[in-house]
Amino acid sequence: MYLIGDQVAAKVMQTEKCSSTLIREKRASLLRHSNIVKVLMIEQGASLSLITMELCGTTLQDYLDKTILIKAKRICILKDVACALQFCHNAGIVHADVKPKNILMSANGQSKLTDFGCSVLIQESNEIDKFHVCFYHHCLIILIILRMKIFFLGDARVCRSRGNKGK
């Protein structure tokens, strides 16, 4: 909930085209962690739906385009995102779309994971098949390329393969 005068971020979507995304966002709205953007309200209308969330700063992508990060800051960002992912995984949710555009940088320099529209609930077998979720050991893969201009951070339980169903 928010009060009149509070600044918030709003995401408007066509209900008809985004019903599965809304379900995933509703599920993720229950996650409360300092490194996850807080969803304040989800309102679903006949034609349009609105997701209201805490207002954060810029995306990590925009931040990287304007800033050269020192090693300590890169490590801090990775730690924040890893903590958010671990919290999600402990809650049975795999984000499935971690990228610089889905990480927001708050005014105090904290990194926050956002956009759970592609997330997968581990217990949903049809979703697991869809994303080829593999239950390996809890293993965090961190690959930093070109001074963090491009990076991947995720859980090894999620394997997206093309054309290799069942493998």
Coordinates of C-alpha atoms in Angstrom, one line a residue:
M1 CA 0.0 0.0 0.0
Y2 CA 1.1 3.5 -0.6
L3 CA 0.0 7.0 0.5
I4 CA -1.2 9.9 -1.5
G5 CA 1.9 11.9 -2.5
D6 CA 4.2 8.9 -2.5
Q7 CA 6.2 8.4 -5.7
V8 CA 5.8 5.0 -7.2
A9 CA 6.6 3.2 -10.5
A10 CA 3.7 2.0 -12.6
K11 CA 3.6 -0.7 -15.3
V12 CA 0.5 -0.8 -17.5
M13 CA -0.2 -3.9 -19.6
Q14 CA -3.0 -5.2 -21.8
T15 CA -4.8 -7.8 -19.6
E16 CA -5.7 -10.1 -22.4
K17 CA -2.1 -10.4 -23.8
C18 CA -0.4 -10.6 -20.4
S19 CA -2.6 -12.8 -18.2
S20 CA 0.2 -15.3 -17.5
T21 CA 2.7 -12.5 -16.8
L22 CA 0.2 -11.0 -14.3
I23 CA -0.1 -14.3 -12.5
R24 CA 3.7 -14.5 -12.2
E25 CA 3.9 -10.9 -11.0
K26 CA 1.2 -11.5 -8.4
R27 CA 3.1 -14.5 -7.1
A28 CA 6.3 -12.5 -6.9
S29 CA 4.6 -9.6 -5.2
L30 CA 4.6 -11.7 -2.0
L31 CA 8.4 -11.7 -2.0
R32 CA 9.8 -9.2 0.6
H33 CA 13.6 -8.7 0.4
S34 CA 15.8 -5.7 0.4
N35 CA 17.2 -6.6 -3.0
I36 CA 13.8 -7.2 -4.7
V37 CA 11.7 -4.3 -5.9
K38 CA 8.6 -4.2 -3.7
V39 CA 5.3 -4.6 -5.6
L40 CA 2.7 -2.5 -3.9
M41 CA -0.4 -3.3 -5.7
I42 CA -1.7 -5.2 -8.8
E43 CA -5.0 -4.1 -10.3
Q44 CA -6.5 -6.2 -13.1
G45 CA -9.1 -4.6 -15.3
A46 CA -11.1 -5.9 -18.2
S47 CA -8.7 -4.4 -20.8
L48 CA -5.8 -2.9 -18.9
S49 CA -3.9 -4.0 -15.8
L50 CA -1.7 -1.9 -13.5
I51 CA 1.3 -3.0 -11.4
T52 CA 2.4 -0.4 -8.9
M53 CA 5.8 -0.8 -7.3
E54 CA 8.4 1.1 -5.3
L55 CA 10.2 3.7 -7.3
C56 CA 13.9 2.9 -7.8
G57 CA 16.5 4.6 -9.8
T58 CA 17.9 3.6 -13.2
T59 CA 18.3 0.1 -14.6
L60 CA 21.7 -1.5 -14.2
Q61 CA 22.0 -1.4 -18.0
D62 CA 21.7 2.4 -18.1
Y63 CA 24.0 2.7 -15.1
L64 CA 26.6 0.6 -16.9
D65 CA 26.3 2.7 -20.0
K66 CA 27.1 5.9 -18.0
T67 CA 29.5 4.6 -15.3
I68 CA 32.8 2.7 -15.2
L69 CA 32.5 0.5 -12.1
I70 CA 35.3 -0.3 -9.8
K71 CA 35.8 -3.9 -8.7
A72 CA 34.3 -3.3 -5.3
K73 CA 31.1 -1.9 -6.8
R74 CA 30.8 -4.8 -9.2
I75 CA 31.1 -7.3 -6.4
C76 CA 28.5 -5.4 -4.4
I77 CA 26.0 -5.5 -7.3
L78 CA 26.6 -9.2 -7.8
K79 CA 26.2 -9.9 -4.1
D80 CA 22.9 -8.0 -4.0
V81 CA 21.6 -9.9 -7.0
A82 CA 22.8 -13.2 -5.7
C83 CA 21.1 -12.6 -2.3
A84 CA 17.8 -11.7 -4.2
L85 CA 18.1 -14.9 -6.3
Q86 CA 18.8 -17.1 -3.3
F87 CA 15.7 -15.6 -1.5
C88 CA 13.6 -16.3 -4.6
H89 CA 14.9 -19.9 -4.9
N90 CA 14.3 -20.6 -1.3
A91 CA 10.7 -19.5 -1.9
G92 CA 10.4 -21.9 -4.8
I93 CA 10.6 -19.2 -7.5
V94 CA 13.1 -19.0 -10.4
H95 CA 13.4 -15.5 -11.9
A96 CA 14.4 -16.9 -15.4
D97 CA 15.1 -13.5 -16.9
V98 CA 18.1 -12.0 -15.0
K99 CA 19.7 -9.3 -17.1
P100 CA 21.0 -5.7 -16.5
K101 CA 17.6 -4.3 -17.6
N102 CA 15.8 -6.2 -14.9
I103 CA 18.1 -4.9 -12.1
L104 CA 17.4 -1.5 -10.7
M105 CA 19.9 0.7 -8.9
S106 CA 18.3 2.5 -5.9
A107 CA 19.3 6.0 -4.8
N108 CA 21.4 4.5 -1.9
G109 CA 23.3 2.3 -4.4
Q110 CA 21.5 -0.9 -3.6
S111 CA 20.8 -3.3 -6.5
K112 CA 17.2 -4.6 -6.7
L113 CA 15.8 -7.4 -8.9
T114 CA 12.6 -6.6 -10.8
D115 CA 10.3 -8.0 -13.5
F116 CA 9.2 -11.4 -12.6
G117 CA 7.0 -11.8 -15.7
C118 CA 9.0 -14.8 -16.9
S119 CA 9.4 -16.4 -13.4
V120 CA 8.8 -20.1 -12.8
L121 CA 7.3 -21.7 -9.7
I122 CA 9.4 -24.8 -9.1
Q123 CA 6.5 -26.9 -8.1
E124 CA 4.6 -26.3 -11.3
S125 CA 5.5 -29.3 -13.4
N126 CA 4.2 -27.9 -16.7
E127 CA 6.3 -24.7 -16.2
I128 CA 9.3 -26.8 -15.3
D129 CA 9.0 -28.8 -18.5
K130 CA 8.5 -25.5 -20.4
F131 CA 11.8 -24.0 -19.2
H132 CA 13.7 -27.3 -18.8
V133 CA 14.4 -26.8 -15.2
C134 CA 17.1 -29.2 -14.0
F135 CA 17.5 -29.9 -10.3
Y136 CA 21.2 -29.8 -9.9
H137 CA 23.0 -28.9 -6.7
H138 CA 22.4 -25.3 -5.6
C139 CA 25.1 -23.8 -7.8
L140 CA 25.4 -20.2 -8.6
I141 CA 27.0 -19.4 -12.0
I142 CA 28.6 -16.1 -12.3
L143 CA 30.2 -15.0 -15.5
I144 CA 31.6 -11.5 -16.0
I145 CA 32.5 -10.4 -19.5
L146 CA 34.0 -7.1 -20.7
R147 CA 34.1 -5.4 -17.3
M148 CA 30.5 -6.3 -16.6
K149 CA 29.1 -4.7 -19.7
I150 CA 27.5 -8.1 -20.3
F151 CA 26.9 -10.6 -17.5
F152 CA 24.9 -13.6 -16.5
L153 CA 23.9 -14.6 -13.0
G154 CA 21.6 -17.5 -12.3
D155 CA 20.9 -20.8 -10.7
A156 CA 22.2 -23.9 -12.4
R157 CA 18.8 -25.5 -11.9
V158 CA 17.4 -23.6 -14.8
C159 CA 18.7 -24.8 -18.2
R160 CA 17.2 -23.2 -21.3
S161 CA 18.0 -25.4 -24.3
R162 CA 16.8 -24.9 -27.8
G163 CA 15.7 -28.0 -29.7
N164 CA 16.8 -30.4 -27.0
K165 CA 13.6 -31.2 -25.2
G166 CA 14.0 -33.6 -22.4
K167 CA 17.8 -33.3 -22.2

